[in-house]
Amino acid sequence: MIKFGTDGWRAVIAEDFTFENVKKVAQSYVKFMKKKNKQSRIIVGYDTRFLSLRFAQTFTGVLCANGFKVRIFNQPLPTPCLCFGIKKYRFDGGIMITASHNPPEFNGIKIKTSQAAPASPKDTREVERLLGKERIKYIPYEEAERKELVKDIRLKKPYLSFLKSYIKFSSISKSKYRVLHDAMYGTGDSLLEEFFRNTSVRVTSFRKEKNPSFGGINPEPIPENILDTIKIMQNGKYDICLITDGDADRIGAVTPGGRFLNPGWILSLLLIHLVKNRGERGAVVKTISNSSLIEKIARDYGLNLYETPVGFKHIAEIMQKEDVLIGGEESGGIGFKGYIPERDGLLSGLLLLELMVYEDKSINEIIKEVEKKYGKFFYHRIDLYYPQNLKLKLFKKLSQNPFKKILGIKVVDIKDFDGIKFILQDGSWLLFRFSGTEPKLRIYCETDSQRKLSKILGFGKEFALGLK
């Protein structure tokens, strides 16, 4: 079954994600693009996953057979690098073969528009609707290459050059920071190391090798996947650790001493930096699952705030219509004004370094100052493999008989535009929603203490697992 979720189509390799199904999606994409009367100059990119290059070449074979002009990556590179290339060289769209942060057995397809944004839900529904509507045209990649219907495109250098122009590179490069970069075996590999080559910044790349099994972890920057990284950071050798996911469009961080800095915190710090230090203004966009700290800071600075369902495509839609300064998901995808309506893990990390330079303080000192001003925010998400037959039952029960109180704290508001979110009188909240990329129930919580966080999450987990 081919079904697009919050960020493209993802499926298990050799089950649903097969060469034939990739051809089917490619032909549907061709028909979709032709209906839009696009000139059809397309970039095709791929990550470090098992068979990603072969799947990219297969997709390219369908595009070439249908008369599209195609440029393909000459090496695995980040998804934001693809989007940068679409915008800089004015392509009509892009295809990225990646399953992002999913487990190693998955692969996937992300569709990017001529604006370098994720395809909208309306567009992916149309691609789904067109599946199997016309005969697949295909020529082998080697033949397309021989006939010069496809050429490679080298985006690494111009992409890194742009990142240097976006940040205050000269100041950061003199900082003598010791940076650990955990690439999680993904497309971030040694890019940060290369970026700061011949400067005073010392970057150590960790898990930069190509490893399609991702060392037995999911390439998602959350605590359970970075236990070794946290141990390294506990020795105080590095000023910060920056973590990028499988296709390097998401960011995570660990501070000296081993504190995991969740994406809500990262977005909050970058929001403060953009307004306070860079003097920028604009609206703020956050997903329903992201931290309330973001809302508090936006309100403090007098900025408009938009809240969307999970999935960066919803944020991107607003970024293309409104003057948005920053937008981000709880999963670590953050986009910025004056760039592309898409996430970029490397740029997010570089802006964290820029923040440290502007403030002339350690990341831990900056966090303490923010906590002193805005209070403490403790956030966590747990994922449960959840039987399909219980999904409807869970949400029916939560909708028809919503909690009035949670652990004795009154529920003062309920949001149900993506899952069901219970907002409590003391500012805590609990969210139940199903993943759009994996067969999982996600339970999110944020509150003002670690003890309360564990208790509320335990309450949510017990309720979900108690259904029969």
Tab-separated table of C-alpha atoms in Angstrom:
chain	number	residue	atom	x	y	z
A	1	MET	CA	0.000	0.000	0.000
A	2	ILE	CA	1.322	3.437	-0.942
A	3	LYS	CA	0.205	6.150	1.472
A	4	PHE	CA	1.810	9.554	2.019
A	5	GLY	CA	2.078	10.633	5.650
A	6	THR	CA	3.288	13.740	7.465
A	7	ASP	CA	6.511	13.800	5.450
A	8	GLY	CA	6.308	11.762	2.259
A	9	TRP	CA	5.809	8.064	1.649
A	10	ARG	CA	7.750	5.634	3.835
A	11	ALA	CA	7.612	1.852	3.905
A	12	VAL	CA	9.685	-1.237	4.700
A	13	ILE	CA	12.215	-2.126	2.011
A	14	ALA	CA	11.256	-5.249	-0.008
A	15	GLU	CA	7.747	-5.282	1.490
A	16	ASP	CA	5.981	-2.189	0.195
A	17	PHE	CA	9.057	-0.136	-0.687
A	18	THR	CA	10.035	-2.010	-3.837
A	19	PHE	CA	11.489	-0.984	-7.193
A	20	GLU	CA	8.098	-1.540	-8.846
A	21	ASN	CA	6.306	0.657	-6.328
A	22	VAL	CA	8.968	3.350	-6.714
A	23	LYS	CA	8.306	3.274	-10.475
A	24	LYS	CA	4.566	3.510	-9.787
A	25	VAL	CA	5.026	6.595	-7.595
A	26	ALA	CA	7.396	8.122	-10.143
A	27	GLN	CA	4.860	7.728	-12.985
A	28	SER	CA	2.139	9.212	-10.799
A	29	TYR	CA	4.444	12.152	-10.002
A	30	VAL	CA	5.044	12.629	-13.748
A	31	LYS	CA	1.312	12.823	-14.412
A	32	PHE	CA	0.877	15.189	-11.458
A	33	MET	CA	3.609	17.527	-12.729
A	34	LYS	CA	2.278	17.485	-16.292
A	35	LYS	CA	-1.179	18.469	-15.016
A	36	LYS	CA	0.462	21.500	-13.413
A	37	ASN	CA	2.070	22.352	-16.804
A	38	LYS	CA	5.500	22.340	-15.264
A	39	GLN	CA	8.586	22.413	-17.501
A	40	SER	CA	9.821	19.462	-15.457
A	41	ARG	CA	13.416	20.143	-14.547
A	42	ILE	CA	13.876	17.938	-11.472
A	43	ILE	CA	16.652	17.238	-8.963
A	44	VAL	CA	16.767	13.725	-7.519
A	45	GLY	CA	18.664	13.195	-4.271
A	46	TYR	CA	19.286	10.294	-1.912
A	47	ASP	CA	20.566	9.519	1.586
A	48	THR	CA	22.854	6.820	3.039
A	49	ARG	CA	20.178	4.138	3.507
A	50	PHE	CA	20.281	0.665	2.002
A	51	LEU	CA	19.690	0.863	-1.781
A	52	SER	CA	18.887	4.592	-1.715
A	53	LEU	CA	21.100	5.267	-4.751
A	54	ARG	CA	19.451	2.415	-6.687
A	55	PHE	CA	15.971	3.656	-5.800
A	56	ALA	CA	16.983	7.186	-6.873
A	57	GLN	CA	18.247	5.822	-10.197
A	58	THR	CA	14.997	3.869	-10.663
A	59	PHE	CA	12.892	6.991	-10.056
A	60	THR	CA	15.162	8.863	-12.472
A	61	GLY	CA	14.616	6.186	-15.137
A	62	VAL	CA	10.871	6.899	-15.107
A	63	LEU	CA	11.382	10.668	-15.218
A	64	CYS	CA	13.776	10.406	-18.173
A	65	ALA	CA	11.480	8.036	-20.077
A	66	ASN	CA	8.762	10.680	-19.772
A	67	GLY	CA	10.898	13.488	-21.168
A	68	PHE	CA	11.868	15.178	-17.892
A	69	LYS	CA	15.261	16.844	-17.558
A	70	VAL	CA	16.933	15.361	-14.496
A	71	ARG	CA	19.954	16.152	-12.372
A	72	ILE	CA	20.919	13.595	-9.720
A	73	PHE	CA	23.151	13.921	-6.655
A	74	ASN	CA	26.747	12.795	-7.165
A	75	GLN	CA	26.822	11.605	-3.524
A	76	PRO	CA	24.452	11.229	-0.534
A	77	LEU	CA	23.656	14.702	0.815
A	78	PRO	CA	21.148	16.268	3.242
A	79	THR	CA	17.536	16.903	2.205
A	80	PRO	CA	17.976	20.676	2.797
A	81	CYS	CA	20.847	20.560	0.304
A	82	LEU	CA	18.361	19.300	-2.317
A	83	CYS	CA	15.968	22.128	-1.413
A	84	PHE	CA	18.778	24.679	-1.590
A	85	GLY	CA	19.588	23.416	-5.108
A	86	ILE	CA	15.943	23.696	-6.234
A	87	LYS	CA	15.790	27.335	-5.149
A	88	LYS	CA	19.264	28.438	-6.307
A	89	TYR	CA	19.080	26.846	-9.762
A	90	ARG	CA	15.302	27.325	-10.237
A	91	PHE	CA	14.260	23.723	-10.702
A	92	ASP	CA	10.591	22.783	-10.978
A	93	GLY	CA	10.768	20.331	-8.115
A	94	GLY	CA	12.781	17.706	-6.322
A	95	ILE	CA	12.611	14.110	-5.173
A	96	MET	CA	14.524	12.898	-2.137
A	97	ILE	CA	14.946	9.186	-1.505
A	98	THR	CA	15.050	8.991	2.285
A	99	ALA	CA	13.115	7.688	5.260
A	100	SER	CA	14.638	10.441	7.410
A	101	HIS	CA	14.642	9.253	11.059
A	102	ASN	CA	12.733	5.972	10.547
A	103	PRO	CA	14.238	2.582	11.488
A	104	PRO	CA	16.903	1.149	9.125
A	105	GLU	CA	14.529	-1.265	7.372
A	106	PHE	CA	12.531	1.669	5.957
A	107	ASN	CA	13.083	3.852	2.944
A	108	GLY	CA	10.936	6.596	1.512
A	109	ILE	CA	10.229	9.391	-0.951
A	110	LYS	CA	9.916	13.097	-0.143
A	111	ILE	CA	8.425	15.384	-2.772
A	112	LYS	CA	9.633	18.991	-2.894
A	113	THR	CA	7.972	21.832	-4.816
A	114	SER	CA	9.483	24.507	-7.063
A	115	GLN	CA	9.538	26.726	-3.947
A	116	ALA	CA	11.790	24.136	-2.249
A	117	ALA	CA	8.990	23.341	0.224
A	118	PRO	CA	7.477	19.973	1.177
A	119	ALA	CA	4.564	19.033	-1.071
A	120	SER	CA	1.269	20.087	0.521
A	121	PRO	CA	-1.269	17.522	1.782
A	122	LYS	CA	-3.458	18.448	-1.209
A	123	ASP	CA	-0.629	17.673	-3.636
A	124	THR	CA	0.371	14.363	-2.032
A	125	ARG	CA	-3.288	13.285	-2.043
A	126	GLU	CA	-3.355	14.014	-5.772
A	127	VAL	CA	-0.180	11.956	-6.348
A	128	GLU	CA	-1.867	9.105	-4.462
A	129	ARG	CA	-5.044	9.475	-6.543
A	130	LEU	CA	-3.066	9.247	-9.791
A	131	LEU	CA	-1.305	6.000	-8.834
A	132	GLY	CA	-1.798	3.382	-11.554
A	133	LYS	CA	-3.729	5.762	-13.829
A	134	GLU	CA	-1.311	5.372	-16.737
A	135	ARG	CA	1.201	2.864	-18.009
A	136	ILE	CA	4.663	3.156	-16.500
A	137	LYS	CA	7.327	4.407	-18.909
A	138	TYR	CA	10.828	3.439	-17.868
A	139	ILE	CA	14.344	3.230	-19.216
A	140	PRO	CA	17.275	1.797	-17.234
A	141	TYR	CA	19.415	4.442	-15.567
A	142	GLU	CA	22.528	3.360	-17.443
A	143	GLU	CA	20.740	3.948	-20.757
A	144	ALA	CA	19.466	7.355	-19.613
A	145	GLU	CA	23.013	8.266	-18.609
A	146	ARG	CA	24.428	7.037	-21.931
A	147	LYS	CA	21.869	9.129	-23.847
A	148	GLU	CA	22.703	12.125	-21.620
A	149	LEU	CA	19.113	12.384	-20.394
A	150	VAL	CA	20.436	12.706	-16.841
A	151	LYS	CA	23.504	14.435	-15.439
A	152	ASP	CA	24.861	14.651	-11.932
A	153	ILE	CA	24.721	17.824	-9.850
A	154	ARG	CA	27.330	18.830	-7.297
A	155	LEU	CA	25.653	20.807	-4.548
A	156	LYS	CA	27.900	20.341	-1.520
A	157	LYS	CA	30.215	23.320	-2.058
A	158	PRO	CA	27.543	25.906	-3.005
A	159	TYR	CA	25.366	24.686	-0.117
A	160	LEU	CA	28.167	25.088	2.452
A	161	SER	CA	29.060	28.480	0.945
A	162	PHE	CA	25.478	29.647	1.413
A	163	LEU	CA	25.463	28.523	5.047
A	164	LYS	CA	28.622	30.575	5.608
A	165	SER	CA	26.893	33.628	4.163
A	166	TYR	CA	23.792	33.170	6.360
A	167	ILE	CA	25.649	33.158	9.679
A	168	LYS	CA	28.376	35.361	11.155
A	169	PHE	CA	31.045	32.940	9.972
A	170	SER	CA	34.072	35.157	10.607
A	171	SER	CA	33.245	35.542	14.318
A	172	ILE	CA	32.350	31.886	14.873
A	173	SER	CA	35.461	30.678	13.051
A	174	LYS	CA	37.688	32.544	15.571
A	175	SER	CA	35.830	31.225	18.625
A	176	LYS	CA	37.999	28.179	19.386
A	177	TYR	CA	34.865	26.176	20.239
A	178	ARG	CA	35.269	22.422	20.610
A	179	VAL	CA	32.260	20.921	18.864
A	180	LEU	CA	31.160	17.301	18.757
A	181	HIS	CA	28.980	16.489	15.743
A	182	ASP	CA	26.969	13.269	15.948
A	183	ALA	CA	25.921	12.534	12.360
A	184	MET	CA	24.031	9.345	13.360
A	185	TYR	CA	25.485	7.588	10.266
A	186	GLY	CA	23.412	9.905	8.064
A	187	THR	CA	24.037	12.486	5.355
A	188	GLY	CA	25.479	14.999	7.817
A	189	ASP	CA	28.597	12.764	7.874
A	190	SER	CA	31.646	15.087	8.131
A	191	LEU	CA	30.035	18.219	6.638
A	192	LEU	CA	30.399	20.273	9.832
A	193	GLU	CA	34.041	19.240	10.072
A	194	GLU	CA	34.571	20.319	6.475
A	195	PHE	CA	32.653	23.561	7.084
A	196	PHE	CA	35.091	24.676	9.813
A	197	ARG	CA	38.273	23.341	8.210
A	198	ASN	CA	41.209	25.785	8.523
A	199	THR	CA	39.479	27.767	11.298
A	200	SER	CA	39.913	27.912	15.091
A	201	VAL	CA	36.786	25.798	15.636
A	202	ARG	CA	37.638	22.172	16.362
A	203	VAL	CA	34.957	19.748	15.162
A	204	THR	CA	35.047	16.061	16.010
A	205	SER	CA	32.692	13.979	13.857
A	206	PHE	CA	31.074	11.008	15.586
A	207	ARG	CA	29.158	8.215	13.798
A	208	LYS	CA	30.011	9.791	10.434
A	209	GLU	CA	30.569	6.473	8.623
A	210	LYS	CA	28.089	5.161	6.049
A	211	ASN	CA	26.198	2.436	7.886
A	212	PRO	CA	22.780	1.470	6.432
A	213	SER	CA	21.886	-0.330	9.685
A	214	PHE	CA	22.599	2.896	11.636
A	215	GLY	CA	24.440	0.918	14.287
A	216	GLY	CA	21.190	-0.668	15.460
A	217	ILE	CA	19.480	2.636	16.341
A	218	ASN	CA	16.941	4.848	14.598
A	219	PRO	CA	18.720	7.953	13.244
A	220	GLU	CA	16.491	10.293	15.245
A	221	PRO	CA	18.076	12.743	17.727
A	222	ILE	CA	16.221	11.689	20.874
A	223	PRO	CA	17.831	10.497	24.152
A	224	GLU	CA	17.460	6.736	23.655
A	225	ASN	CA	19.380	6.912	20.348
A	226	ILE	CA	22.295	9.029	21.624
A	227	LEU	CA	23.300	7.343	24.892
A	228	ASP	CA	26.970	7.082	23.825
A	229	THR	CA	26.930	10.727	22.752
A	230	ILE	CA	25.593	11.810	26.143
A	231	LYS	CA	28.373	9.817	27.865
A	232	ILE	CA	31.000	11.586	25.773
A	233	MET	CA	29.523	14.979	26.656
A	234	GLN	CA	29.590	14.180	30.364
A	235	ASN	CA	33.389	14.449	30.426
A	236	GLY	CA	33.319	18.196	29.662
A	237	LYS	CA	35.725	17.969	26.720
A	238	TYR	CA	33.370	19.726	24.266
A	239	ASP	CA	31.511	23.060	24.389
A	240	ILE	CA	28.445	21.581	22.683
A	241	CYS	CA	27.324	18.556	20.711
A	242	LEU	CA	25.213	19.083	17.597
A	243	ILE	CA	23.228	16.088	16.307
A	244	THR	CA	21.726	15.658	12.854
A	245	ASP	CA	19.271	12.927	11.854
A	246	GLY	CA	19.371	10.506	8.903
A	247	ASP	CA	18.874	13.141	6.196
A	248	ALA	CA	20.211	16.058	8.291
A	249	ASP	CA	17.070	18.168	8.230
A	250	ARG	CA	16.591	17.860	12.014
A	251	ILE	CA	18.702	19.052	14.917
A	252	GLY	CA	19.353	17.836	18.425
A	253	ALA	CA	21.958	19.000	20.939
A	254	VAL	CA	23.698	17.928	24.137
A	255	THR	CA	25.301	20.413	26.506
A	256	PRO	CA	28.495	19.959	28.579
A	257	GLY	CA	27.588	17.660	31.447
A	258	GLY	CA	25.316	15.536	29.258
A	259	ARG	CA	21.987	17.407	29.240
A	260	PHE	CA	19.916	16.634	26.145
A	261	LEU	CA	18.558	19.876	24.729
A	262	ASN	CA	15.200	18.989	23.215
A	263	PRO	CA	14.091	20.668	19.960
A	264	GLY	CA	11.578	22.904	21.755
A	265	TRP	CA	14.433	24.353	23.753
A	266	ILE	CA	16.577	24.731	20.626
A	267	LEU	CA	13.818	26.596	18.785
A	268	SER	CA	13.263	28.815	21.834
A	269	LEU	CA	16.950	29.710	22.072
A	270	LEU	CA	17.159	30.440	18.355
A	271	LEU	CA	14.016	32.584	18.513
A	272	ILE	CA	15.606	34.677	21.273
A	273	HIS	CA	18.836	34.902	19.268
A	274	LEU	CA	17.162	36.005	16.030
A	275	VAL	CA	15.208	38.775	17.760
A	276	LYS	CA	17.637	39.905	20.471
A	277	ASN	CA	20.992	39.527	18.725
A	278	ARG	CA	20.244	39.658	14.996
A	279	GLY	CA	17.444	42.232	15.291
A	280	GLU	CA	14.997	40.251	13.152
A	281	ARG	CA	11.209	40.209	13.396
A	282	GLY	CA	8.401	38.050	12.051
A	283	ALA	CA	5.795	35.500	13.025
A	284	VAL	CA	6.575	32.257	14.855
A	285	VAL	CA	5.108	28.885	13.839
A	286	LYS	CA	5.061	25.796	16.052
A	287	THR	CA	3.372	22.422	15.817
A	288	ILE	CA	0.781	21.338	18.395
A	289	SER	CA	3.359	18.985	19.945
A	290	ASN	CA	6.038	21.615	20.501
A	291	SER	CA	6.962	23.418	23.711
A	292	SER	CA	4.862	26.122	25.385
A	293	LEU	CA	8.125	27.962	26.059
A	294	ILE	CA	8.087	29.054	22.405
A	295	GLU	CA	4.665	30.641	22.865
A	296	LYS	CA	5.822	32.423	26.022
A	297	ILE	CA	8.864	33.930	24.288
A	298	ALA	CA	6.886	34.940	21.181
A	299	ARG	CA	4.333	36.700	23.385
A	300	ASP	CA	7.123	38.442	25.301
A	301	TYR	CA	8.558	39.818	22.049
A	302	GLY	CA	5.123	40.768	20.677
A	303	LEU	CA	5.297	38.311	17.779
A	304	ASN	CA	2.341	36.573	16.136
A	305	LEU	CA	2.202	32.838	16.829
A	306	TYR	CA	0.672	30.149	14.609
A	307	GLU	CA	0.070	26.578	15.808
A	308	THR	CA	-0.223	23.777	13.241
A	309	PRO	CA	-0.681	20.004	13.049
A	310	VAL	CA	2.512	17.917	13.111
A	311	GLY	CA	4.413	17.859	9.810
A	312	PHE	CA	6.667	20.579	8.472
A	313	LYS	CA	4.505	20.876	5.351
A	314	HIS	CA	1.941	22.727	7.498
A	315	ILE	CA	4.619	25.131	8.729
A	316	ALA	CA	5.940	25.565	5.173
A	317	GLU	CA	2.500	26.591	3.912
A	318	ILE	CA	2.434	29.486	6.395
A	319	MET	CA	6.067	30.384	5.645
A	320	GLN	CA	5.137	30.844	1.976
A	321	LYS	CA	2.175	33.105	2.768
A	322	GLU	CA	3.253	35.121	5.816
A	323	ASP	CA	6.339	36.938	7.078
A	324	VAL	CA	7.635	34.094	9.264
A	325	LEU	CA	10.811	34.488	11.282
A	326	ILE	CA	11.129	30.888	12.492
A	327	GLY	CA	9.036	27.746	12.479
A	328	GLY	CA	9.637	24.331	13.942
A	329	GLU	CA	8.454	20.883	14.954
A	330	GLU	CA	9.063	19.034	18.211
A	331	SER	CA	11.047	16.492	16.211
A	332	GLY	CA	13.837	18.991	15.558
A	333	GLY	CA	12.931	20.369	12.124
A	334	ILE	CA	13.399	24.162	12.121
A	335	GLY	CA	13.080	26.607	9.222
A	336	PHE	CA	14.233	30.226	9.004
A	337	LYS	CA	13.399	33.519	7.333
A	338	GLY	CA	15.412	34.424	4.222
A	339	TYR	CA	16.240	30.847	3.272
A	340	ILE	CA	13.878	28.090	2.127
A	341	PRO	CA	10.481	27.021	3.525
A	342	GLU	CA	12.062	23.828	4.801
A	343	ARG	CA	14.062	22.483	7.743
A	344	ASP	CA	17.846	22.474	7.981
A	345	GLY	CA	19.659	20.646	10.778
A	346	LEU	CA	23.117	21.992	9.980
A	347	LEU	CA	21.955	25.615	9.797
A	348	SER	CA	20.096	25.210	13.106
A	349	GLY	CA	23.295	23.958	14.732
A	350	LEU	CA	25.370	26.773	13.274
A	351	LEU	CA	22.910	29.343	14.615
A	352	LEU	CA	23.306	27.805	18.088
A	353	LEU	CA	27.051	28.411	17.807
A	354	GLU	CA	26.351	31.961	16.614
A	355	LEU	CA	24.137	32.501	19.684
A	356	MET	CA	27.022	31.454	21.941
A	357	VAL	CA	29.347	33.886	20.144
A	358	TYR	CA	26.924	36.830	20.412
A	359	GLU	CA	26.233	36.174	24.093
A	360	ASP	CA	29.869	35.310	24.855
A	361	LYS	CA	28.576	32.659	27.252
A	362	SER	CA	28.449	28.879	27.425
A	363	ILE	CA	25.272	27.159	26.283
A	364	ASN	CA	24.552	26.113	29.887
A	365	GLU	CA	24.842	29.724	31.093
A	366	ILE	CA	22.436	30.879	28.385
A	367	ILE	CA	19.915	28.183	29.338
A	368	LYS	CA	20.085	29.214	33.005
A	369	GLU	CA	19.306	32.819	32.076
A	370	VAL	CA	16.307	31.734	29.978
A	371	GLU	CA	15.004	29.524	32.809
A	372	LYS	CA	15.370	32.391	35.259
A	373	LYS	CA	13.235	34.620	33.026
A	374	TYR	CA	10.636	32.173	31.692
A	375	GLY	CA	10.602	29.308	34.175
A	376	LYS	CA	11.487	25.611	33.863
A	377	PHE	CA	10.024	23.426	31.135
A	378	PHE	CA	10.345	19.636	31.261
A	379	TYR	CA	9.304	17.849	28.080
A	380	HIS	CA	9.288	14.240	26.894
A	381	ARG	CA	7.635	11.973	24.349
A	382	ILE	CA	7.089	8.235	24.590
A	383	ASP	CA	6.324	6.008	21.596
A	384	LEU	CA	4.197	2.872	21.807
A	385	TYR	CA	3.635	0.305	19.085
A	386	TYR	CA	-0.143	0.311	19.112
A	387	PRO	CA	-2.574	-2.210	17.568
A	388	GLN	CA	-4.452	-0.827	14.559
A	389	ASN	CA	-7.772	-2.092	15.931
A	390	LEU	CA	-7.400	0.053	19.059
A	391	LYS	CA	-6.628	3.361	17.296
A	392	LEU	CA	-10.234	4.342	16.680
A	393	LYS	CA	-11.291	3.017	20.071
A	394	LEU	CA	-8.703	5.179	21.854
A	395	PHE	CA	-9.711	8.418	20.155
A	396	LYS	CA	-13.400	7.674	20.387
A	397	LYS	CA	-13.053	7.254	24.142
A	398	LEU	CA	-10.894	10.381	24.524
A	399	SER	CA	-13.321	12.427	22.403
A	400	GLN	CA	-16.577	11.222	23.937
A	401	ASN	CA	-15.339	11.029	27.539
A	402	PRO	CA	-12.442	13.494	27.806
A	403	PHE	CA	-10.496	13.803	31.026
A	404	LYS	CA	-11.888	16.446	33.383
A	405	LYS	CA	-8.780	16.215	35.568
A	406	ILE	CA	-5.359	14.597	35.257
A	407	LEU	CA	-3.694	13.659	38.542
A	408	GLY	CA	-6.077	16.030	40.289
A	409	ILE	CA	-5.205	19.001	38.049
A	410	LYS	CA	-8.165	20.523	36.184
A	411	VAL	CA	-8.277	20.318	32.369
A	412	VAL	CA	-8.971	23.867	31.101
A	413	ASP	CA	-8.749	23.357	27.325
A	414	ILE	CA	-8.757	20.582	24.721
A	415	LYS	CA	-7.274	20.828	21.212
A	416	ASP	CA	-8.144	18.129	18.688
A	417	PHE	CA	-6.892	19.291	15.270
A	418	ASP	CA	-4.061	16.722	15.392
A	419	GLY	CA	-4.584	14.039	18.017
A	420	ILE	CA	-6.087	15.159	21.333
A	421	LYS	CA	-4.240	17.593	23.587
A	422	PHE	CA	-5.310	18.238	27.178
A	423	ILE	CA	-4.148	21.568	28.632
A	424	LEU	CA	-4.133	21.732	32.422
A	425	GLN	CA	-4.754	24.604	34.810
A	426	ASP	CA	-1.103	24.775	35.881
A	427	GLY	CA	0.163	25.082	32.266
A	428	SER	CA	1.060	21.396	31.886
A	429	TRP	CA	-0.260	19.514	28.856
A	430	LEU	CA	-0.672	15.934	27.613
A	431	LEU	CA	-1.061	15.012	23.935
A	432	PHE	CA	-2.081	11.706	22.325
A	433	ARG	CA	-1.510	11.366	18.556
A	434	PHE	CA	-0.572	8.699	16.056
A	435	SER	CA	2.619	9.010	14.029
A	436	GLY	CA	2.196	9.868	10.369
A	437	THR	CA	5.397	8.001	9.457
A	438	GLU	CA	5.411	4.899	11.707
A	439	PRO	CA	2.821	2.529	13.279
A	440	LYS	CA	3.144	4.167	16.691
A	441	LEU	CA	1.088	6.023	19.259
A	442	ARG	CA	3.007	9.043	20.499
A	443	ILE	CA	2.290	10.472	23.951
A	444	TYR	CA	3.752	13.912	24.638
A	445	CYS	CA	3.883	15.897	27.852
A	446	GLU	CA	5.327	19.151	29.135
A	447	THR	CA	5.239	20.453	32.704
A	448	ASP	CA	7.321	22.290	35.300
A	449	SER	CA	9.145	19.409	37.040
A	450	GLN	CA	10.718	16.077	36.167
A	451	ARG	CA	8.650	14.284	38.809
A	452	LYS	CA	5.371	15.638	37.481
A	453	LEU	CA	6.465	14.853	33.897
A	454	SER	CA	7.010	11.184	34.753
A	455	LYS	CA	3.672	10.991	36.570
A	456	ILE	CA	1.588	12.567	33.796
A	457	LEU	CA	3.269	10.477	31.094
A	458	GLY	CA	2.722	7.376	33.234
A	459	PHE	CA	-0.954	8.291	33.509
A	460	GLY	CA	-1.211	8.636	29.708
A	461	LYS	CA	0.632	5.382	29.039
A	462	GLU	CA	-1.469	3.443	31.553
A	463	PHE	CA	-4.670	4.771	29.985
A	464	ALA	CA	-3.577	3.878	26.421
A	465	LEU	CA	-2.386	0.384	27.333
A	466	GLY	CA	-5.464	-0.266	29.466
A	467	LEU	CA	-7.801	-0.362	26.466
A	468	LYS	CA	-8.827	-3.814	25.293
